[in-house]
PDB file of C-alpha atoms in Angstrom:
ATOM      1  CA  UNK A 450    -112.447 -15.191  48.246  1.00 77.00           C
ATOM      2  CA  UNK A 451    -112.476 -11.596  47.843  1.00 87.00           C
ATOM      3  CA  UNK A 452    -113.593  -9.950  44.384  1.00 94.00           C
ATOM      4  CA  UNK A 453    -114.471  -6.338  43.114  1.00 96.00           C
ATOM      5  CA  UNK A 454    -115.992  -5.511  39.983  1.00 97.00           C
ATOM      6  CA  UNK A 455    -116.116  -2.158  38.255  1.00 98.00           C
ATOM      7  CA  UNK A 456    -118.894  -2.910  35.605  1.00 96.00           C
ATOM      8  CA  UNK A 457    -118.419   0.282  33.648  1.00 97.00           C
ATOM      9  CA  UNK A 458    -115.667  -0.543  31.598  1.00 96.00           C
ATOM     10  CA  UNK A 459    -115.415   3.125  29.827  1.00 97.00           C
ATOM     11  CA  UNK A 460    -116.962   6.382  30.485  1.00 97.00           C
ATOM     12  CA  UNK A 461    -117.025   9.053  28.126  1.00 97.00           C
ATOM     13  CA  UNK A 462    -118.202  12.864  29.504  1.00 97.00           C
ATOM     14  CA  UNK A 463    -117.386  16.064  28.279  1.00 97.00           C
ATOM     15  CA  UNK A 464    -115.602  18.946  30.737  1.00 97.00           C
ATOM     16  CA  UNK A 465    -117.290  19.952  33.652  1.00 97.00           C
ATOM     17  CA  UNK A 466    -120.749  17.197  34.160  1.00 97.00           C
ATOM     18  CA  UNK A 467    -120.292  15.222  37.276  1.00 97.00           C
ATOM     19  CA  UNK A 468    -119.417  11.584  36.724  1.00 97.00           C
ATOM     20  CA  UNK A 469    -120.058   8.667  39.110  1.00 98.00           C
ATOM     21  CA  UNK A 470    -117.713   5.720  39.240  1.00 98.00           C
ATOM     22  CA  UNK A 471    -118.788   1.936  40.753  1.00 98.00           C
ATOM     23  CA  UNK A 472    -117.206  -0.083  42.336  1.00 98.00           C
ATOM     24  CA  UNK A 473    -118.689  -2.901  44.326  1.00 98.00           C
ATOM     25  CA  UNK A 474    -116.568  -6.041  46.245  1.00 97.00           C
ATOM     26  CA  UNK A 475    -117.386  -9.121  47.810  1.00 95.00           C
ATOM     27  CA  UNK A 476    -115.654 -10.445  50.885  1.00 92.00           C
ATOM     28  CA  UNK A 477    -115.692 -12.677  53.835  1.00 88.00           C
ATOM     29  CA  UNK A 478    -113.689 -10.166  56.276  1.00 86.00           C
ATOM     30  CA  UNK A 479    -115.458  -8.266  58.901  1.00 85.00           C
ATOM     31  CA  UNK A 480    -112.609  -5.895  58.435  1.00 87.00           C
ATOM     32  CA  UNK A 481    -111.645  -4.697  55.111  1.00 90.00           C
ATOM     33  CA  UNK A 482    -109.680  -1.957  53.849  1.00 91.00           C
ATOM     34  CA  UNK A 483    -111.189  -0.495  50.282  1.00 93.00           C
ATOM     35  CA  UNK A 484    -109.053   1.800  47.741  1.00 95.00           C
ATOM     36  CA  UNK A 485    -109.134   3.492  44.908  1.00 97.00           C
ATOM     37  CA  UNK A 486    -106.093   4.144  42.681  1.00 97.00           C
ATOM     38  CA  UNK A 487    -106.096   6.652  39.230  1.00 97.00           C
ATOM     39  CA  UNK A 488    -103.824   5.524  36.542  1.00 97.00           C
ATOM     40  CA  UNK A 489    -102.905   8.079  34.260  1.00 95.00           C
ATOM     41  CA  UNK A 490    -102.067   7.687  30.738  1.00 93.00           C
ATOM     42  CA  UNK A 491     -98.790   8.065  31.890  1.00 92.00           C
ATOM     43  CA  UNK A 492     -99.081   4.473  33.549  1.00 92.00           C
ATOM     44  CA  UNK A 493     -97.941   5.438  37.003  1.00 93.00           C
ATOM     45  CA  UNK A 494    -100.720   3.663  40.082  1.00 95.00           C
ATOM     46  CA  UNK A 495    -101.596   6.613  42.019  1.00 95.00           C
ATOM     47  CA  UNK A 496    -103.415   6.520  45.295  1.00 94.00           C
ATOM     48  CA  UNK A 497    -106.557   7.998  46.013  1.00 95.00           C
ATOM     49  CA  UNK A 498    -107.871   6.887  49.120  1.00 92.00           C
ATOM     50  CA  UNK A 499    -108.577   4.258  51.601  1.00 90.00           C
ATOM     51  CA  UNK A 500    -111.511   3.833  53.612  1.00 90.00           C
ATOM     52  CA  UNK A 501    -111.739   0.780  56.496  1.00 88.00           C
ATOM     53  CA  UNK A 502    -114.609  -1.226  56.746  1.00 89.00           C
ATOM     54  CA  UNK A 503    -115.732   0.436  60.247  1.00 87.00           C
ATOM     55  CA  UNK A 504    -116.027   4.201  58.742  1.00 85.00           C
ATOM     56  CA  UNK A 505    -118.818   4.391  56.716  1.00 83.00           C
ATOM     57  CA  UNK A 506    -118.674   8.472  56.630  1.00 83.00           C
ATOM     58  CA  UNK A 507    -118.525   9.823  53.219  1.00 85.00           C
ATOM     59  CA  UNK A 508    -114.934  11.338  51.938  1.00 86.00           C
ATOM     60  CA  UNK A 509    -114.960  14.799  50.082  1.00 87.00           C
ATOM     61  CA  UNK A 510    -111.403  15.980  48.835  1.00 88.00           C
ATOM     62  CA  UNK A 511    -112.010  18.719  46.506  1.00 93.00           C
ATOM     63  CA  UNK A 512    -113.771  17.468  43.535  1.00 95.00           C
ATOM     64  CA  UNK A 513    -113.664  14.036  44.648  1.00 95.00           C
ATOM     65  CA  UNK A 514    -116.144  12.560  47.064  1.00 94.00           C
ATOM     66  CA  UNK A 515    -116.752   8.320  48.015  1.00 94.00           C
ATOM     67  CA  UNK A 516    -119.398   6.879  49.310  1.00 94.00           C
ATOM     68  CA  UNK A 517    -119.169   3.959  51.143  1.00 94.00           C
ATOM     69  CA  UNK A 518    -122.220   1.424  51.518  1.00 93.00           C
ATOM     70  CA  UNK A 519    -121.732  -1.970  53.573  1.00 92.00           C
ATOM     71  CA  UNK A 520    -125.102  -2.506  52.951  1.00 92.00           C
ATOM     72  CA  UNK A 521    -124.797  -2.709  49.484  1.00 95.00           C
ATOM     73  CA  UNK A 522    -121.093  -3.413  49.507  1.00 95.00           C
ATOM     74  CA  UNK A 523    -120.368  -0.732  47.319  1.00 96.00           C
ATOM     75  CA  UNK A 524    -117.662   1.976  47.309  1.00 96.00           C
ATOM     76  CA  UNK A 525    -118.354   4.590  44.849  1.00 97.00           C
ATOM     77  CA  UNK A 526    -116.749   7.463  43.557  1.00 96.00           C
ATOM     78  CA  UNK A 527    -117.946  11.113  41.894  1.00 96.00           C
ATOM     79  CA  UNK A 528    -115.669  13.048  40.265  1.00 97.00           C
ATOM     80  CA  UNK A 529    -117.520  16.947  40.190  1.00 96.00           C
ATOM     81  CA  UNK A 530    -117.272  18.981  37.602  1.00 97.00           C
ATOM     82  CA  UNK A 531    -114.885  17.011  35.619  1.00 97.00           C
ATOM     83  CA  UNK A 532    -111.371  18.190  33.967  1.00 97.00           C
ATOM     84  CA  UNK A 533    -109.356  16.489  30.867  1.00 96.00           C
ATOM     85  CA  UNK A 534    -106.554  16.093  33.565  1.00 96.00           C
ATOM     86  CA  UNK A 535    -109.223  13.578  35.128  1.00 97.00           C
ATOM     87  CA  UNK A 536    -109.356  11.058  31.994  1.00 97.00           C
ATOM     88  CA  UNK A 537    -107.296   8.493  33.031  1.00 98.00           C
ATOM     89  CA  UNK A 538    -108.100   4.445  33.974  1.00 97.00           C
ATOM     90  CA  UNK A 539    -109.331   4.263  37.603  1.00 98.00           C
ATOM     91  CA  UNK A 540    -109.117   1.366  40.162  1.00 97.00           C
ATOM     92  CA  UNK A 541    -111.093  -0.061  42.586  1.00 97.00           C
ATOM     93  CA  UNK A 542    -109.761  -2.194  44.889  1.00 96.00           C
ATOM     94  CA  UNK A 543    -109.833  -4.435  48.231  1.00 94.00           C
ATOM     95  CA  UNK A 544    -107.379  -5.636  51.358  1.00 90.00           C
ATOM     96  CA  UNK A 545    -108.427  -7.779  54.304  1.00 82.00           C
ATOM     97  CA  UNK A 546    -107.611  -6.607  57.608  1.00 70.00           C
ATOM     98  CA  UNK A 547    -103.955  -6.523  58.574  1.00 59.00           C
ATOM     99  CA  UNK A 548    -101.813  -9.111  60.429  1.00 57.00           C
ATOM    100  CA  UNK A 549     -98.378  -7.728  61.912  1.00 50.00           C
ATOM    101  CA  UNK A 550     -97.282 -11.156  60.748  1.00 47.00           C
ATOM    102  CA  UNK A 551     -99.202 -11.207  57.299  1.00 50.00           C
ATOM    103  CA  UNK A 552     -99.335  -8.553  53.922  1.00 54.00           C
ATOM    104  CA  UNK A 553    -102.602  -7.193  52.841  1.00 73.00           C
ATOM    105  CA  UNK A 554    -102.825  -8.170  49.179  1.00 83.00           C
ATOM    106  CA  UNK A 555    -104.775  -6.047  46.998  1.00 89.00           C
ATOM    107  CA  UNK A 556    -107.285  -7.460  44.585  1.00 93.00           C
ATOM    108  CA  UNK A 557    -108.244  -5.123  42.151  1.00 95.00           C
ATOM    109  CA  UNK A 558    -111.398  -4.631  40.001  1.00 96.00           C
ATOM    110  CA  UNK A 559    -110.990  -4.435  36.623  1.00 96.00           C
ATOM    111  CA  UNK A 560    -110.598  -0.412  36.370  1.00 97.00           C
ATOM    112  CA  UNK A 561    -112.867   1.649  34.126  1.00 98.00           C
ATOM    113  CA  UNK A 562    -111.625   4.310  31.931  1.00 98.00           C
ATOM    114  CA  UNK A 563    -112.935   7.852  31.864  1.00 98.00           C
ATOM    115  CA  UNK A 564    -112.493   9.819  28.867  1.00 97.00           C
ATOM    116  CA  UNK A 565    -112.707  13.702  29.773  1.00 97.00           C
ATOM    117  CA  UNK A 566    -113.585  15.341  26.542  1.00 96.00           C
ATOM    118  CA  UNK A 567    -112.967  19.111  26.434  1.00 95.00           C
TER     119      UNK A 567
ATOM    120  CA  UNK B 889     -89.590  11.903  50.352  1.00 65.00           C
ATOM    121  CA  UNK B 890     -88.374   9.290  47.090  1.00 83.00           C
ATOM    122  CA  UNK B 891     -91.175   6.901  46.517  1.00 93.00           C
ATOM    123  CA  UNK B 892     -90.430   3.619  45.131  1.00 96.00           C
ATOM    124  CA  UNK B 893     -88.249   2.985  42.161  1.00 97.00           C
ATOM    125  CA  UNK B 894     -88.194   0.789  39.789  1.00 97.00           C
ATOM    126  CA  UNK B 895     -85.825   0.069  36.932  1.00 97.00           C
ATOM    127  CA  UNK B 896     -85.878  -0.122  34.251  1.00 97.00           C
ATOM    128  CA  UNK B 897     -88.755   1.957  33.404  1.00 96.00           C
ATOM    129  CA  UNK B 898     -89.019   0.285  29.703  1.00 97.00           C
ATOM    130  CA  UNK B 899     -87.299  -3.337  28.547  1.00 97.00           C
ATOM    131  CA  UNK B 900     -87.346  -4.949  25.309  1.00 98.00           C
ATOM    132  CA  UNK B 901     -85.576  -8.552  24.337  1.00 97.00           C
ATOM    133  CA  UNK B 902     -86.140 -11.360  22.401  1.00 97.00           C
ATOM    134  CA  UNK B 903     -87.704 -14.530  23.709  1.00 97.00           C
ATOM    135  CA  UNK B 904     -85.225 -16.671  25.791  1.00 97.00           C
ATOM    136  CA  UNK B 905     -83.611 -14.587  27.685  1.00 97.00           C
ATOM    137  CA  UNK B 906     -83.312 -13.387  31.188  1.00 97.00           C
ATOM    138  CA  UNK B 907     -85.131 -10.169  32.259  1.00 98.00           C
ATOM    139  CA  UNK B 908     -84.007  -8.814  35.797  1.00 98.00           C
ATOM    140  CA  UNK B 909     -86.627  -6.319  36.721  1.00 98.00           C
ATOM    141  CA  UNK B 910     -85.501  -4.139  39.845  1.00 98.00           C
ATOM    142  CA  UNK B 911     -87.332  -2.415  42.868  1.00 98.00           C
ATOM    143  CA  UNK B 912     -86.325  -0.023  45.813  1.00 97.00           C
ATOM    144  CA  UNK B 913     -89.313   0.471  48.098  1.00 97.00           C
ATOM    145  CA  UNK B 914     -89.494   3.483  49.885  1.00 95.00           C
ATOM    146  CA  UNK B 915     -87.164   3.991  52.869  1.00 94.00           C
ATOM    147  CA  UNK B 916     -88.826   2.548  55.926  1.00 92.00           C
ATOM    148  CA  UNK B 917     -91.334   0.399  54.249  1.00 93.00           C
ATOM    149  CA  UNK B 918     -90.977  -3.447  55.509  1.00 90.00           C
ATOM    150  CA  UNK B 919     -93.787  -5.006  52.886  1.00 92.00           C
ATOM    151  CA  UNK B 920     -92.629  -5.241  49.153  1.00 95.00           C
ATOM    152  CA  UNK B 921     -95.269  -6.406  46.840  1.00 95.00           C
ATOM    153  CA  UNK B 922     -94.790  -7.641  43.256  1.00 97.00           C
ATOM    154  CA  UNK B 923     -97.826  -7.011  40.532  1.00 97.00           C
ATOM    155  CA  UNK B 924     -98.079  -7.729  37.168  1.00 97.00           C
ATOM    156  CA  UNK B 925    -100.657  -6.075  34.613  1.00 97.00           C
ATOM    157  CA  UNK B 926    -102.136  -7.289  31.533  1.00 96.00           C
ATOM    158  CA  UNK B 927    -104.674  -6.193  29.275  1.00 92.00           C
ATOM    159  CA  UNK B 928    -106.355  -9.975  29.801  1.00 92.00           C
ATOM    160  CA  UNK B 929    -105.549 -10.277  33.454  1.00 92.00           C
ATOM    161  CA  UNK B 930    -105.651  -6.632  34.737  1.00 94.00           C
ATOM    162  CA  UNK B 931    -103.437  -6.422  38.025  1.00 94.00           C
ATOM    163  CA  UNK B 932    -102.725  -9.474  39.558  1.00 93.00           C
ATOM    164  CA  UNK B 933    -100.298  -9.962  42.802  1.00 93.00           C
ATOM    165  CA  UNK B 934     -97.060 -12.352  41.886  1.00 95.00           C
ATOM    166  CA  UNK B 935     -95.575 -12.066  45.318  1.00 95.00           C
ATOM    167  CA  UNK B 936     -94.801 -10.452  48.516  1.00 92.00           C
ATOM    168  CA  UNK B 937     -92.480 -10.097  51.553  1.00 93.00           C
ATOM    169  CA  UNK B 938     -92.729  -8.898  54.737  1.00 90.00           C
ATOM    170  CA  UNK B 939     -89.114  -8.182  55.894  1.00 91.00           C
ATOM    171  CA  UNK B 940     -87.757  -9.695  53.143  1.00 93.00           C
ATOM    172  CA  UNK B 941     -89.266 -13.011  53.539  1.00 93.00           C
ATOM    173  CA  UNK B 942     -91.428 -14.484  51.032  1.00 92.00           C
ATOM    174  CA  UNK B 943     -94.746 -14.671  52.502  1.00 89.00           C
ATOM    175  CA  UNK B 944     -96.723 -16.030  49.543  1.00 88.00           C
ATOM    176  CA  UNK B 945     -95.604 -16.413  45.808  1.00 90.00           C
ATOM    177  CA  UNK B 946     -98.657 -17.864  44.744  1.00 89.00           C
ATOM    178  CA  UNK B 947     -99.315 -16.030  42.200  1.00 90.00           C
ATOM    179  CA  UNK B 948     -95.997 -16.484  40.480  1.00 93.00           C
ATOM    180  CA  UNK B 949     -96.822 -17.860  37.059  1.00 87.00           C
ATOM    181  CA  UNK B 950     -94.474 -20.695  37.087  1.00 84.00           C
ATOM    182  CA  UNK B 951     -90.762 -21.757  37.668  1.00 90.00           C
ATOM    183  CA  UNK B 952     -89.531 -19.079  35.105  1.00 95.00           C
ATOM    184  CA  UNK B 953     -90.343 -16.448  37.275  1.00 96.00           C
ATOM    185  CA  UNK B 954     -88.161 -15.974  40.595  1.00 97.00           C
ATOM    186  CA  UNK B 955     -87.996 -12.811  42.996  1.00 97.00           C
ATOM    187  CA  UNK B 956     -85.683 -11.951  45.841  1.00 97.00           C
ATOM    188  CA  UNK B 957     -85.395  -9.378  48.378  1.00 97.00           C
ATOM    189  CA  UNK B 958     -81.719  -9.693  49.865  1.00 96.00           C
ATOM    190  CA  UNK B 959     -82.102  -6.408  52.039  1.00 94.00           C
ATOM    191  CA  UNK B 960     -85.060  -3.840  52.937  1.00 93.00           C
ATOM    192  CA  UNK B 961     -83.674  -1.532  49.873  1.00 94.00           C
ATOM    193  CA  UNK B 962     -83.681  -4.039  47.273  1.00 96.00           C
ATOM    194  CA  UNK B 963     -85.794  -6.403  45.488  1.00 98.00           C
ATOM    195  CA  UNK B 964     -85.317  -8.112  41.992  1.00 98.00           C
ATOM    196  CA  UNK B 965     -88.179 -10.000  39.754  1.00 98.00           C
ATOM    197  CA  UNK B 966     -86.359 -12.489  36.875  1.00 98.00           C
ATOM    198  CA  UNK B 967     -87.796 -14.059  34.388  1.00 97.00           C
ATOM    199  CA  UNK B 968     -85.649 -17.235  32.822  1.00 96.00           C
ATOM    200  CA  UNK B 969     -86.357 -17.825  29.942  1.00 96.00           C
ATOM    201  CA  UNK B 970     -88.678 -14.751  28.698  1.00 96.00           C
ATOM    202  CA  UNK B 971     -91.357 -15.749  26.644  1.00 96.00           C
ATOM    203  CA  UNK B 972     -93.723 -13.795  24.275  1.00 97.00           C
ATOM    204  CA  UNK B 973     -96.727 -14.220  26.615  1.00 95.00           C
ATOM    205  CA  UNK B 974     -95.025 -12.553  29.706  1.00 97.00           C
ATOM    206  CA  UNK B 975     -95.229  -9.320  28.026  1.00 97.00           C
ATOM    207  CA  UNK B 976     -97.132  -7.016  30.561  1.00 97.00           C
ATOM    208  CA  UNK B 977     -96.081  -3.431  32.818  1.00 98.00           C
ATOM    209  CA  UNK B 978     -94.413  -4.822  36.467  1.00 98.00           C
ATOM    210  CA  UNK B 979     -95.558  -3.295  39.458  1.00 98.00           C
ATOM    211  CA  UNK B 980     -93.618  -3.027  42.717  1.00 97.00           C
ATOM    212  CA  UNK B 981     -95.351  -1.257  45.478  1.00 96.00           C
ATOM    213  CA  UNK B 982     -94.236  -1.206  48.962  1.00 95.00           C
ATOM    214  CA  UNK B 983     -96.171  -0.380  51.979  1.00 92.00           C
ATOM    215  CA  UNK B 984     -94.869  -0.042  56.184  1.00 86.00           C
ATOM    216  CA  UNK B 985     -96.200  -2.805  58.021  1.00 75.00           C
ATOM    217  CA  UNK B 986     -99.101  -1.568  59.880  1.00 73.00           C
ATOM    218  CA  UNK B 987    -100.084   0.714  57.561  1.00 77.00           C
ATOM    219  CA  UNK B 988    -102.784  -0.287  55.387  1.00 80.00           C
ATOM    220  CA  UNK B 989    -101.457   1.864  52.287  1.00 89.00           C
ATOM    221  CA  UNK B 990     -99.693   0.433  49.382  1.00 93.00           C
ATOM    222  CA  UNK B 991     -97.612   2.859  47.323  1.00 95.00           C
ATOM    223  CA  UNK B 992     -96.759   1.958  43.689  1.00 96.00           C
ATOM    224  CA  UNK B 993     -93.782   2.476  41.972  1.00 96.00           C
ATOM    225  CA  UNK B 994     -94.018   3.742  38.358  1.00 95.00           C
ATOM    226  CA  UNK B 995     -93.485   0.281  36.750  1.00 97.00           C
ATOM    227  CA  UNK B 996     -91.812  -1.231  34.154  1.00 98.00           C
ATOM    228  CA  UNK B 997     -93.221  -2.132  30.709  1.00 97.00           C
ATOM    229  CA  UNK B 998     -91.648  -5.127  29.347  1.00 98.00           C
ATOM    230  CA  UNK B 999     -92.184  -6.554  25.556  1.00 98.00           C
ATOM    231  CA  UNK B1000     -90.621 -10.050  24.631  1.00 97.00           C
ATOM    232  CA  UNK B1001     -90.504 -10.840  20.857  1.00 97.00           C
TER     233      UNK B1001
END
């Protein structure tokens, strides 16, 4: 069975210090798909980024950067220099490899909220 | 490009009736997915298709809750009879079939009373 688990619930920083979010997931799969998704307080899912089990090469995107572990099955993400526009819930989450005959259902950790304070 | 809709955005009713929750996945998409989140639960997968079939529903609470896809534009989630405890925000996401992306639509919130 495949789990995640985002063990900071809530995260509280004020404008502009760097902020690390963890995420770590637990599967059988050789080949995995990992995501994570910001939810806004305007409730929309919005996706961030994907990252296959195979390509372990750190992401940047702007502020944003993930680092992917296998080793310690972990999937992290830093948000630098933080914004207010960045408080919002984020998600965590895991697929198993794809089928053409079968979905890849997401299960998601349970999301941790980070409060941007000005 | 439209992503996916879903209507309505925001539903209210009393306890007993029928809720028909709506989704149109984004043009060219062949996966429809059907999620459900709750404060207690978080996001939890009801059900998906892959061209329109039902590939696994096993997440569907129970027999009050159906869903149908009757083309690749369309997909309905109904809940008969509402109760109290089904209360929650309704994902649909949809996502091509050999792509490994699922793309949410903006939800809807539903409160039974």
């Amino acid at each position: 069975a495949q789990k995640v688990t985002q063990a900071q619930t809530e995260i509280s920083v004020v404008e502009k210090e760097d902020v690390t979010l963890d995420c770590v997931y637990e599967t059988r799969d050789t080949t995995y798909y990992l995501f994570w998704y910001k939810q806004p307080p305007s409730g929309e899912l919005v996706f961030l980024i994907r990252r296959n089990s195979f390509d372990e090469q750190n992401e940047i995107s702007g502020r944003y950067s993930w680092n992917f572990q296998k080793s310690t099955s972990s999937f992290n993400f830093t948000i630098t220099a933080s914004q207010v526009v960045d408080s919002a819930v984020y998600f965590c989450a895991l697929s198993e490899a794809l089928d053409n005959n079968a979905g890849n259902m997401l299960t998601f950790g349970g999301g941790t909220r980070l409060m941007v304070k000005p | 490009d439209a992503g996916v809709i879903q209507s309505p955005r925001h539903e209210v009713t009393e306890m007993g009736q029928e809720v028909t929750l709506r989704c149109k996945p984004i043009s060219g998409h062949n996966s429809l997915f059907w999620y459900r989140q709750t404060m207690m639960r978080g996001l939890e997968l009801l059900i998906y298709f892959n061209n329109n079939v039902p590939i696994d529903d096993s997440g569907m609470p129970e027999d009050r809750f159906s869903a149908k896809m009757p083309n690749a534009s369309f997909s309905t989630l109904k809940i008969q009879p509402s109760e109290p405890r089904d209360s929650a925000v309704y994902f649909c996401a949809s996502r091509k079939i050999g792509g490994e992306t699922q793309y949410f639509g903006p939800g809807t919130r539903l409160l039974v009373l």
